[in-house]
Coordinates of C-alpha atoms and ligand atoms in Angstrom, one line a residue:
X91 CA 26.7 28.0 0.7
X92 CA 26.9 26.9 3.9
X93 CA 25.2 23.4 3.6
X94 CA 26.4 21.4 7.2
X95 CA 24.8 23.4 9.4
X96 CA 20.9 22.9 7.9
X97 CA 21.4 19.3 7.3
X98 CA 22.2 19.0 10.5
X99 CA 19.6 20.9 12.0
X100 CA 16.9 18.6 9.7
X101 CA 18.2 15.7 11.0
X102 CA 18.4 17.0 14.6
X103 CA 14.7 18.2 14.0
X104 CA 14.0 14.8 12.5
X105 CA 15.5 12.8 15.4
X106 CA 13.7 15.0 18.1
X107 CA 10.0 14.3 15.9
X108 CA 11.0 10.8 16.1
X109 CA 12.1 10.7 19.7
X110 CA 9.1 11.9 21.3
X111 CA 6.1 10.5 19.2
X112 CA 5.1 7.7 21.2
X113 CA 4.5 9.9 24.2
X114 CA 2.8 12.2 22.2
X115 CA -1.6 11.8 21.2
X116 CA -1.8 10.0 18.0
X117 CA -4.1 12.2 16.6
X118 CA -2.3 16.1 15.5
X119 CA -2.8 18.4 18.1
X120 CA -6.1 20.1 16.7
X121 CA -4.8 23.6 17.7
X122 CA -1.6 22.9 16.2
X123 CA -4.1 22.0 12.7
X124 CA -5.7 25.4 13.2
X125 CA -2.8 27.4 13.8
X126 CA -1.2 26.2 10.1
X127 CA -2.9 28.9 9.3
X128 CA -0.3 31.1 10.3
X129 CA 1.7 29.8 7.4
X130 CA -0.9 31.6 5.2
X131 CA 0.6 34.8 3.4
X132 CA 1.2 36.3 0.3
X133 CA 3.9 34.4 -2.0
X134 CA 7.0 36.1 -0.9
X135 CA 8.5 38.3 -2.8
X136 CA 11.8 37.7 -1.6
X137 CA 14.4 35.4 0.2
X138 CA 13.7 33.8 3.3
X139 CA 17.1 32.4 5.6
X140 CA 16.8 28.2 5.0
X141 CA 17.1 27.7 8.9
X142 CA 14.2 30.2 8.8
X143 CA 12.1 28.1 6.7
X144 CA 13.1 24.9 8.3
X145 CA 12.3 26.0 12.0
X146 CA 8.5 27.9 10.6
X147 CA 8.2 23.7 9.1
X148 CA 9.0 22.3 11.9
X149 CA 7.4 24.5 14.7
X150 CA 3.8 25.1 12.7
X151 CA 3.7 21.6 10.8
X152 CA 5.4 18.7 12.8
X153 CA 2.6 19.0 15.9
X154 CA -0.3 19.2 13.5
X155 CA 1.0 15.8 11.7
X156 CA -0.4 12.1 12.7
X157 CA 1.5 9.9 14.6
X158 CA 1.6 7.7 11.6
X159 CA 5.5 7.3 12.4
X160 CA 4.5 5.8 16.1
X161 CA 3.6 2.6 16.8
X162 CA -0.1 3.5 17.9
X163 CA -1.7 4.0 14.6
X164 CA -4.2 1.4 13.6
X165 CA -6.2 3.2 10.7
X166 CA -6.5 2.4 7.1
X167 CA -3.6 0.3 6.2
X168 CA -0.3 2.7 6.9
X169 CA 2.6 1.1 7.5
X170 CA 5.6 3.1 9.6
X171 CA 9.0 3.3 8.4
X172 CA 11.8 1.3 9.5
X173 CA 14.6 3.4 10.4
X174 CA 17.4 1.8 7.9
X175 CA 14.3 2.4 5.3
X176 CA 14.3 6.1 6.0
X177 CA 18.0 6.3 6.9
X178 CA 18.6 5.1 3.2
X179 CA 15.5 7.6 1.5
X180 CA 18.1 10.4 3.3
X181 CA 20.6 9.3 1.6
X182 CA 19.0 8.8 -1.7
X183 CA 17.4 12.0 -1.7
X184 CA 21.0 13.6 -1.5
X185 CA 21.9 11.5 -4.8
X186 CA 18.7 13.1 -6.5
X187 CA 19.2 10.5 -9.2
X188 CA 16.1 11.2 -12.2
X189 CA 15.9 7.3 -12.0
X190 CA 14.6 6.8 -15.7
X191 CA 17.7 5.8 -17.8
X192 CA 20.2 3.4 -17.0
X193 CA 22.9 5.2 -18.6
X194 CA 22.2 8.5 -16.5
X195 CA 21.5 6.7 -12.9
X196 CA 23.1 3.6 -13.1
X197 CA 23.5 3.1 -9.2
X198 CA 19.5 3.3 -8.7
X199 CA 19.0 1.7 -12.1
X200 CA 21.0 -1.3 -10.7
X201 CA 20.0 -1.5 -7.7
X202 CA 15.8 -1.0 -8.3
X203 CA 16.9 -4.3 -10.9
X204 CA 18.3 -6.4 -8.2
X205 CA 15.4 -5.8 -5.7
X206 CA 12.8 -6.2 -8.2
X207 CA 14.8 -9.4 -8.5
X208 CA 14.8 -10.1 -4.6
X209 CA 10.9 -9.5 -4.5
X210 CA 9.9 -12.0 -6.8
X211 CA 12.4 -14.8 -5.1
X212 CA 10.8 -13.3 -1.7
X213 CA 6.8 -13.7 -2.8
X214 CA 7.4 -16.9 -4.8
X215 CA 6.5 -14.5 -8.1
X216 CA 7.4 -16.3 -11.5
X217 CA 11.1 -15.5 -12.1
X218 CA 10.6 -14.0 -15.8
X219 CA 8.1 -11.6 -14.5
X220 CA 9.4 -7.9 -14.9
X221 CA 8.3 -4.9 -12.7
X222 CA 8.3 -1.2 -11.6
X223 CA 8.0 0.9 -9.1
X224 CA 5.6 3.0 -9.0
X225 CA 3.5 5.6 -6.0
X226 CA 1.7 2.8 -5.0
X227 CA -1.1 0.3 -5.2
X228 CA -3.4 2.5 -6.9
X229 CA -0.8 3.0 -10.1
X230 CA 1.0 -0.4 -9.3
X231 CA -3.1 -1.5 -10.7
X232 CA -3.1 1.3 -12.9
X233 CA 0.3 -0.1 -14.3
X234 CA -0.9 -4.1 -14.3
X235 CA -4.0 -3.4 -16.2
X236 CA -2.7 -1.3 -19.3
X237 CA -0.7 -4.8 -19.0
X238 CA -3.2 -6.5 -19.1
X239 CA -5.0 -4.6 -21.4
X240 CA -2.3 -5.1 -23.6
X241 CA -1.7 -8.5 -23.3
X242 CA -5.7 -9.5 -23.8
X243 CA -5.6 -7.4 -27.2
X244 CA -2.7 -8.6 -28.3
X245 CA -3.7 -12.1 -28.4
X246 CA -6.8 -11.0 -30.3
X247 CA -5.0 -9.4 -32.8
X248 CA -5.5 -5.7 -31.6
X249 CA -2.9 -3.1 -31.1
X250 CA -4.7 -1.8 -28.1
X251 CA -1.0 0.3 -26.9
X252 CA -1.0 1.4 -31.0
X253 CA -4.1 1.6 -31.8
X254 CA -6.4 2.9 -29.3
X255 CA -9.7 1.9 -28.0
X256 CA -11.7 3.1 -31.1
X257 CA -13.3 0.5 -32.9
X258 CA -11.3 -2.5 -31.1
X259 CA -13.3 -5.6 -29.9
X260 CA -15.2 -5.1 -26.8
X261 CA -13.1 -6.5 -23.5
X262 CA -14.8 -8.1 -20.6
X263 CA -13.7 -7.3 -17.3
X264 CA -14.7 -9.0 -14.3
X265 CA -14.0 -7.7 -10.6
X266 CA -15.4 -8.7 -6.9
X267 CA -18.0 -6.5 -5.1
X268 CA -15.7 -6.3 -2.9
X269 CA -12.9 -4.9 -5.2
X270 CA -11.0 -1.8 -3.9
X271 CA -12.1 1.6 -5.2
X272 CA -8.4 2.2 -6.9
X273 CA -8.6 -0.6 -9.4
X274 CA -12.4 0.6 -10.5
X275 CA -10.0 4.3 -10.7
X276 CA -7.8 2.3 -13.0
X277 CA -10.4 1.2 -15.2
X278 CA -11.8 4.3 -15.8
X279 CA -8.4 5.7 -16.6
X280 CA -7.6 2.5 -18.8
X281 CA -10.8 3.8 -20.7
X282 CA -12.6 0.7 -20.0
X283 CA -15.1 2.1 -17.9
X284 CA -16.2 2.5 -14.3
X285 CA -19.3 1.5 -14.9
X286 CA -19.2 -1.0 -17.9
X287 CA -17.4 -3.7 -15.2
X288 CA -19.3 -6.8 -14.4
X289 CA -19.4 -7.1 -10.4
X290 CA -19.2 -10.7 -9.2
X291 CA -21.0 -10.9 -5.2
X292 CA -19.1 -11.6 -2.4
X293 CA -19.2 -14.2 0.4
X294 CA -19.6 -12.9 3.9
X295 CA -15.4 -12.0 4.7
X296 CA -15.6 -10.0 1.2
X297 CA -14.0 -12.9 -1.1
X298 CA -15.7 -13.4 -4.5
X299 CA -18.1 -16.5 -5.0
X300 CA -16.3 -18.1 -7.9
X301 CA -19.5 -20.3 -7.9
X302 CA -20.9 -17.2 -9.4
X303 CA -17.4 -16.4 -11.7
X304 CA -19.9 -15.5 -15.3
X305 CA -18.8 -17.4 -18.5
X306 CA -15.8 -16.0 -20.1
X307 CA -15.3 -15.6 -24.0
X308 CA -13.3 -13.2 -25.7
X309 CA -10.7 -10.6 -24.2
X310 CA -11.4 -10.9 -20.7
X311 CA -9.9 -9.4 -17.6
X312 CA -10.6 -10.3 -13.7
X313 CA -9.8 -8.7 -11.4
X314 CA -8.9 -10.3 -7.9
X315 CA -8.4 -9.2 -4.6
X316 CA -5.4 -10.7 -1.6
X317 CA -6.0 -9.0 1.2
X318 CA -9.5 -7.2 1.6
X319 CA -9.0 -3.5 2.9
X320 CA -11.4 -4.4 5.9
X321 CA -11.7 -8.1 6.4
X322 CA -8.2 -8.9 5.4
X323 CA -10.0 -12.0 3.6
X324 CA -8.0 -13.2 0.3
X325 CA -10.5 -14.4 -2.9
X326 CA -9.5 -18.0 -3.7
X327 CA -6.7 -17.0 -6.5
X328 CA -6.1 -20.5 -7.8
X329 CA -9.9 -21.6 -8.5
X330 CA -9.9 -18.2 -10.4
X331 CA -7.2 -18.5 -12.1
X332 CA -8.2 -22.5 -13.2
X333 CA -11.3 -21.0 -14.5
X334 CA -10.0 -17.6 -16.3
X335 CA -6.8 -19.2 -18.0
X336 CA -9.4 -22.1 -19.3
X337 CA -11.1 -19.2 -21.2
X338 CA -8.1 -17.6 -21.7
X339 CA -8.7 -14.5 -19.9
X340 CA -5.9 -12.5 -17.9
X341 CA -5.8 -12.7 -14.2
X342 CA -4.9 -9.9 -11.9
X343 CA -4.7 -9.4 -8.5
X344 CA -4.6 -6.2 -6.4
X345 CA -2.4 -7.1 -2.9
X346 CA -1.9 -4.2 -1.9
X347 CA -0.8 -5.8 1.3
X348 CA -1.9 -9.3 0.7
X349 CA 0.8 -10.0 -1.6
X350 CA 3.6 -9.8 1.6
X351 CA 1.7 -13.0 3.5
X352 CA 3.5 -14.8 0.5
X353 CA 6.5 -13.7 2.6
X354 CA 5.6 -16.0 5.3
X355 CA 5.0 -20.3 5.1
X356 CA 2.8 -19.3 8.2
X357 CA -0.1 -17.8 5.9
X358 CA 0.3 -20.3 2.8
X359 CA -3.7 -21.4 3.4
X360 CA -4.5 -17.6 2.6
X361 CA -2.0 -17.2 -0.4
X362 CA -2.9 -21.0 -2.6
X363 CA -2.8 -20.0 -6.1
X364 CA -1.7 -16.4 -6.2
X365 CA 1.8 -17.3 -8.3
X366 CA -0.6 -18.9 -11.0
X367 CA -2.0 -15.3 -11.6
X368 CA -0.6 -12.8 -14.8
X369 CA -0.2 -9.3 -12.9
X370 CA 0.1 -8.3 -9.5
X371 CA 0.0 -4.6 -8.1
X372 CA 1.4 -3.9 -4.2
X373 CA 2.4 -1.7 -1.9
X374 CA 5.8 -1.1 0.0
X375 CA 4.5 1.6 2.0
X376 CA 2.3 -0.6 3.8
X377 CA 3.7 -3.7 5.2
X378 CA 7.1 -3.4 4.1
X379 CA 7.2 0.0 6.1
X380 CA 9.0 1.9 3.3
X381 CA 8.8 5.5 3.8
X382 CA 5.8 7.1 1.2
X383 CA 5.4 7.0 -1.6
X384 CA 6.0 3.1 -2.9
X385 CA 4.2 1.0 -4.7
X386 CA 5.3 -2.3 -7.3
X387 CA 3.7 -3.7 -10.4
X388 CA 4.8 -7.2 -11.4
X389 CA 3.9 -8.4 -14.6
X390 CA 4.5 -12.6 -15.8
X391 CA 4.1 -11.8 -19.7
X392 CA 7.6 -10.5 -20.3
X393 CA 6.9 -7.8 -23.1
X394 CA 3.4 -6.7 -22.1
X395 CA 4.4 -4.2 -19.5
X396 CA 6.5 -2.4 -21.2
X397 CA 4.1 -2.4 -24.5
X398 CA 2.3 -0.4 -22.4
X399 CA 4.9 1.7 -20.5
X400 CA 7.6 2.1 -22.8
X401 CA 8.7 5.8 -24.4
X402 CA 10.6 6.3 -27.5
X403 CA 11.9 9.9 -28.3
X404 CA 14.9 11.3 -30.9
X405 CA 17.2 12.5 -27.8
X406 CA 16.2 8.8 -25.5
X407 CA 19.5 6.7 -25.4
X408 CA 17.5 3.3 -26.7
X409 CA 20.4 1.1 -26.0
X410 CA 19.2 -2.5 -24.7
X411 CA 21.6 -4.0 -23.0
X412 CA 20.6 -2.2 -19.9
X413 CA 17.2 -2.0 -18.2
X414 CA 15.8 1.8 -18.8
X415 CA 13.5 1.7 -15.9
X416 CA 11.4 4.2 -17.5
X417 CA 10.7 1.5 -20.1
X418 CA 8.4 0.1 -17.4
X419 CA 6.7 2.9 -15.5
X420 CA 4.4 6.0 -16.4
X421 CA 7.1 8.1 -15.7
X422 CA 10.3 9.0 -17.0
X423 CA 12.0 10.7 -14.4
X424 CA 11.2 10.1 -10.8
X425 CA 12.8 9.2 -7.4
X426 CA 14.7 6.0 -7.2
X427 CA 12.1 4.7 -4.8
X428 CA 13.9 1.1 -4.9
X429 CA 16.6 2.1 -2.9
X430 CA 14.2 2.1 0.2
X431 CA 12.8 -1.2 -0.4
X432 CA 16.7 -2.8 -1.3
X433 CA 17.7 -1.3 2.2
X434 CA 14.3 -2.9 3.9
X435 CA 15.3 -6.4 2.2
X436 CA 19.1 -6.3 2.9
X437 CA 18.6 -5.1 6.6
X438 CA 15.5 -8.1 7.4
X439 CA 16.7 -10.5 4.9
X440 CA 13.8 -13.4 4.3
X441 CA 13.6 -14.4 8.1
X442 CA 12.6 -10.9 8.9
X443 CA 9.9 -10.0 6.5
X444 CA 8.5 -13.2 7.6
X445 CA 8.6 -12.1 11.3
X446 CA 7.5 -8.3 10.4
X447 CA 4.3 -10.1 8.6
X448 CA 3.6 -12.3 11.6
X449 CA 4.3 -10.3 14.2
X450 CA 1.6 -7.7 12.9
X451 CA -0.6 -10.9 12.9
X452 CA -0.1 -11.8 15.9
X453 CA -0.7 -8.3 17.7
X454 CA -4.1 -8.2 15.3
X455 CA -4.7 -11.6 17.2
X456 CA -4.6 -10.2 20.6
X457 CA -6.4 -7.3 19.8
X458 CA -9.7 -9.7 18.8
X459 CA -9.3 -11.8 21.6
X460 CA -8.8 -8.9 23.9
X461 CA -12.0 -7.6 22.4
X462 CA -14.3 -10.5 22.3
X463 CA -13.1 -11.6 26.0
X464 CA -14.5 -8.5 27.0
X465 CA -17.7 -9.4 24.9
X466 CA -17.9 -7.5 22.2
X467 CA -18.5 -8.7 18.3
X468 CA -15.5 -9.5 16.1
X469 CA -17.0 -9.1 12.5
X470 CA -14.0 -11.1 10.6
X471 CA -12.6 -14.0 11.0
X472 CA -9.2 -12.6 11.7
X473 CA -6.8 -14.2 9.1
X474 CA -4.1 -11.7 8.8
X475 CA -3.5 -8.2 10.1
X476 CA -7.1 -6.9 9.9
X477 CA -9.8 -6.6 13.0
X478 CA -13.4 -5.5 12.4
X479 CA -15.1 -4.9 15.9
X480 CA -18.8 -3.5 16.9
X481 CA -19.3 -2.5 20.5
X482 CA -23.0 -2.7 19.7
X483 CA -25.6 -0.3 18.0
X484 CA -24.2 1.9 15.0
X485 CA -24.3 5.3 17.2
X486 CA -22.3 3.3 20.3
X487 CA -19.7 2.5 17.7
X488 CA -19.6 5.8 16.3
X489 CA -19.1 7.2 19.9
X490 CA -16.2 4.8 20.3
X491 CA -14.2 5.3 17.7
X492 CA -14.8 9.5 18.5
X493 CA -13.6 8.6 21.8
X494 CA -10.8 6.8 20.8
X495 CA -9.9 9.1 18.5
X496 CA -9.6 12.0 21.2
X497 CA -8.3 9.9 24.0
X498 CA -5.3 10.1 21.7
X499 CA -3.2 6.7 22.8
X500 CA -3.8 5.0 19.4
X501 CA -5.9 5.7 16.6
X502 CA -8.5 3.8 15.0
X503 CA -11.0 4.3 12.0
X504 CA -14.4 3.5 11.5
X505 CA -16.1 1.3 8.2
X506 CA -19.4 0.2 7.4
X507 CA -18.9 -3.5 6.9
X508 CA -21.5 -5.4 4.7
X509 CA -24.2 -3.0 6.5
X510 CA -22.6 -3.2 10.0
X511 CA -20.8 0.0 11.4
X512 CA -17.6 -1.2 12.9
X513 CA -14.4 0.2 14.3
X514 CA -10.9 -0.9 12.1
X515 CA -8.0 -2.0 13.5
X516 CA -5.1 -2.8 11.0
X517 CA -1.9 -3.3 12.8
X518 CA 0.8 -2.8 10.2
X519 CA 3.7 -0.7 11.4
X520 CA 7.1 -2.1 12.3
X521 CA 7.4 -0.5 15.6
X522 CA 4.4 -1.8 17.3
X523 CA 5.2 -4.0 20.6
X524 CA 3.1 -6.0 23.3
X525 CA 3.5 -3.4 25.7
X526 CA 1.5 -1.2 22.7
X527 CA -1.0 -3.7 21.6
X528 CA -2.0 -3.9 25.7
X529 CA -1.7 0.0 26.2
X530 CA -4.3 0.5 23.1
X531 CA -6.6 -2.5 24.1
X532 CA -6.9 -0.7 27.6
X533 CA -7.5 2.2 26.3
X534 CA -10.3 1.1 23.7
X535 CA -11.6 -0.8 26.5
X536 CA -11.6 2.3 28.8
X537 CA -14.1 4.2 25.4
X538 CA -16.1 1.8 25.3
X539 CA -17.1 0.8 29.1
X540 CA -17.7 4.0 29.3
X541 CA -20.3 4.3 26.4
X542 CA -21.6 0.5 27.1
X543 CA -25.7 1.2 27.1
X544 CA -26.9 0.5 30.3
X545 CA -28.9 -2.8 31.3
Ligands
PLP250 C1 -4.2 0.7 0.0 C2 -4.9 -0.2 -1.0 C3 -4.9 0.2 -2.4 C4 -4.3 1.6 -2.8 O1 -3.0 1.7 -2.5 P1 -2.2 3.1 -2.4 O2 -0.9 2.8 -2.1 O3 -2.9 3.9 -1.4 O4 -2.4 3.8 -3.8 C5 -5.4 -0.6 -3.3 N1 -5.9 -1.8 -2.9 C6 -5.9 -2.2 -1.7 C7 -6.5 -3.6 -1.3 C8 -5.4 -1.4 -0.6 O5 -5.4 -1.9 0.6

């Protein structure tokens, strides 16, 4: 099979994509979306020549994709990914290594060990804490709380992971009104309800009252938040934790991104208290600017995670002198999604994760000030990467954000925040620059003069 001349024609087609996206609209090319029809037909019956297939991807689906890649993209929280990151997921991919058993893929197997390793030195993480990696936040909480779930049970005497849920002693879990829909997913999924949670209210940036924290007795869970998904606000980990490990309830935070201001002395106001906490679920794909999918679960109670995660089966090698990392994960085989984040470590090192974080911070910065010079409302205080603006009544904003959308030199998203509609900027890609942060802020500026109501 002649393999050279596709691989290089990937990469060439890769490079090209890469090459031109900053001077292309953020937004895909909405013909481009409504031409993927073409790709509709009939499941071939039979073979189709591999450069074929490569140029029909290419040609029909690299126009219609967001410029999520660029350094214009301000929506949701979507990191880029820096080039050593997807240089080494290239790489990895050609290893194809099932990355559940040591024995099998020892090269990932060693490697996801000695990054797990590097994060929890990197975030000021207990050293004992053991961890996996996972999609992303959404299972990294998934994976925390069947710790956690565990670990509560287990010190009332219930075999929750043996067991089941059938007759054991009712758990309590407590999240913020403010928590992020994936850990009330989680829950659900856990079996402990969607519903049956108790919400504790919020203060104005989104950060639970712990003045309002309910009395805790018996298996208890909370659930707190670093790094709200619109305010960027962080709850106050360390009076939590005072009060949950008093009752002896299990603490566990979802920082999805908040987690990586540990990375940084600059934001250790924001971060007081989060090592006290028992589990901890984050992304890579976000901040770190791993290419998708990555997410981590760190867990402090060594045992508890894998309790929950761990498989046993006749034809499993159950040797334990190595780490299985399926012992630790939902799955058992799965893409040695470590590698990315050991090539994002190695190639920053400690000074540059710190400058990634801050720099992100610092073009937020500008974007709020740029934006309340030119009078409009800033709805956050702006503590990390997160701005929350209004350019005045709900429709205005709406129009905005439209515009802003189609003018196509960055993209931003809209929210309703705490009953206030309100365009998102979350600046969390590697490759954004001055010159872009000044480019977009003209631009947004440009939308909204021109929608200003007249006085
Ligand atoms: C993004 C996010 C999640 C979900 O993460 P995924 O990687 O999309 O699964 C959970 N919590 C918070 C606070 C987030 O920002």
């Amino acid at each position: 099979m002649a393999m050279n001349p596709l691989m290089d024609s990937a990469a060439e087609r890769a490079l090209r994509y890469l090459s031109a996206i900053d001077a292309r609209p953020v937004a895909p090319d909405p013909d481009a979306v409504e031409r993927l029809h073409e790709l509709d037909e009939a499941l071939p019956e039979g073979p189709t020549d591999p450069e074929q297939v490569l140029a029909l991807l290419d040609e029909r689906c690299s126009p219609a994709t967001t410029a999520t890649a660029g350094s214009r993209f301000f929506g949701f929280v979507i990191g880029g990914s820096l080039p050593v990151t997807l240089a080494a997921n290239w790489l990895a991919a050609a290893w194809d290594q099932a990355t559940g058993l040591y024995r099998i893929t020892p090269a990932t197997a060693h490697l996801e060990q000695l990054t797990l390793a590097w994060l929890l030195d990197l975030l000021g993480l207990p050293p004992e804490s053991e961890g996996a990696f996972v999609t992303g936040a959404s299972v990294a909480n998934l994976c925390a709380l069947a710790a956690a779930r565990h670990g509560v049970y287990e010190r009332a005497g219930w075999d929750v992971d043996g067991d089941g849920l059938v007759g054991a002693p009712p758990l309590t879990v407590i999240i913020g009104g403010e928590a992020h829909p994936s850990v009330v997913k989680a829950l659900g999924l856990l079996g402990l309800g969607r519903r049956g949670v108790h919400r504790v209210p919020v203060d104005g940036q989104g950060r639970m009252r712990v003045d309002l924290l309910p009395e805790m007795t018996g298996p208890t869970i909370v659930c707190a938040q670093a790094g709200n998904v619109n305010t960027g606000a962080f709850d106050a980990v360390d009076e939590i934790c005072a009060r949950a490990h008093e009752a002896g309830a299990w603490v566990h935070v979802d920082a999805a991104f908040g987690l990586w201001a540990m990375a940084t002395p600059g934001r250790a106001h924001l971060t007081r208290g989060l090592a006290d906490a028992d589990s901890w679920a984050t992304d890579a794909h976000k901040w770190l600017n791993v290419p998708y999918d990555c997410g981590i679960a760190f867990v402090r109670h060594r045992g508890t995670l894998r309790a929950a995660m761990a498989i046993t089966a006749e034809y499993l090698p159950t040797e334990t002198e190595y780490r299985n990392p399926s012992d630790f994960t939902p799955e058992l085989s799965r893409r040695a999604r470590g590698v990315e984040v050991w090539a994002a470590l190695k190639a920053l090192g400690r000074q540059g994760v710190a400058d990634l974080v801050e720099g992100t911070c610092r073009h937020a910065q500008a974007f709020a000030d740029g934006l309340s010079e030119a009078g409009y409302e800033i709805l956050n205080e702006v503590v990390l990467n997160q701005v929350l603006v209004s350019f005045g009544d709900p429709e205005t904003t709406e129009r905005v954000i439209a515009d802003i959308q189609l003018d196509g030199t960055c993209w931003c998203g809209g929210t309703i925040w705490q009953g206030r509609t309100a365009m998102r900027i979350s600046v969390s890609s590697w490759a954004t620059t001055d010159e872009d942060v000044r480019m977009s802020l003209d631009a947004i500026l440009r939308c909204a003069a021109r929608r200003r109501p007249a006085t």
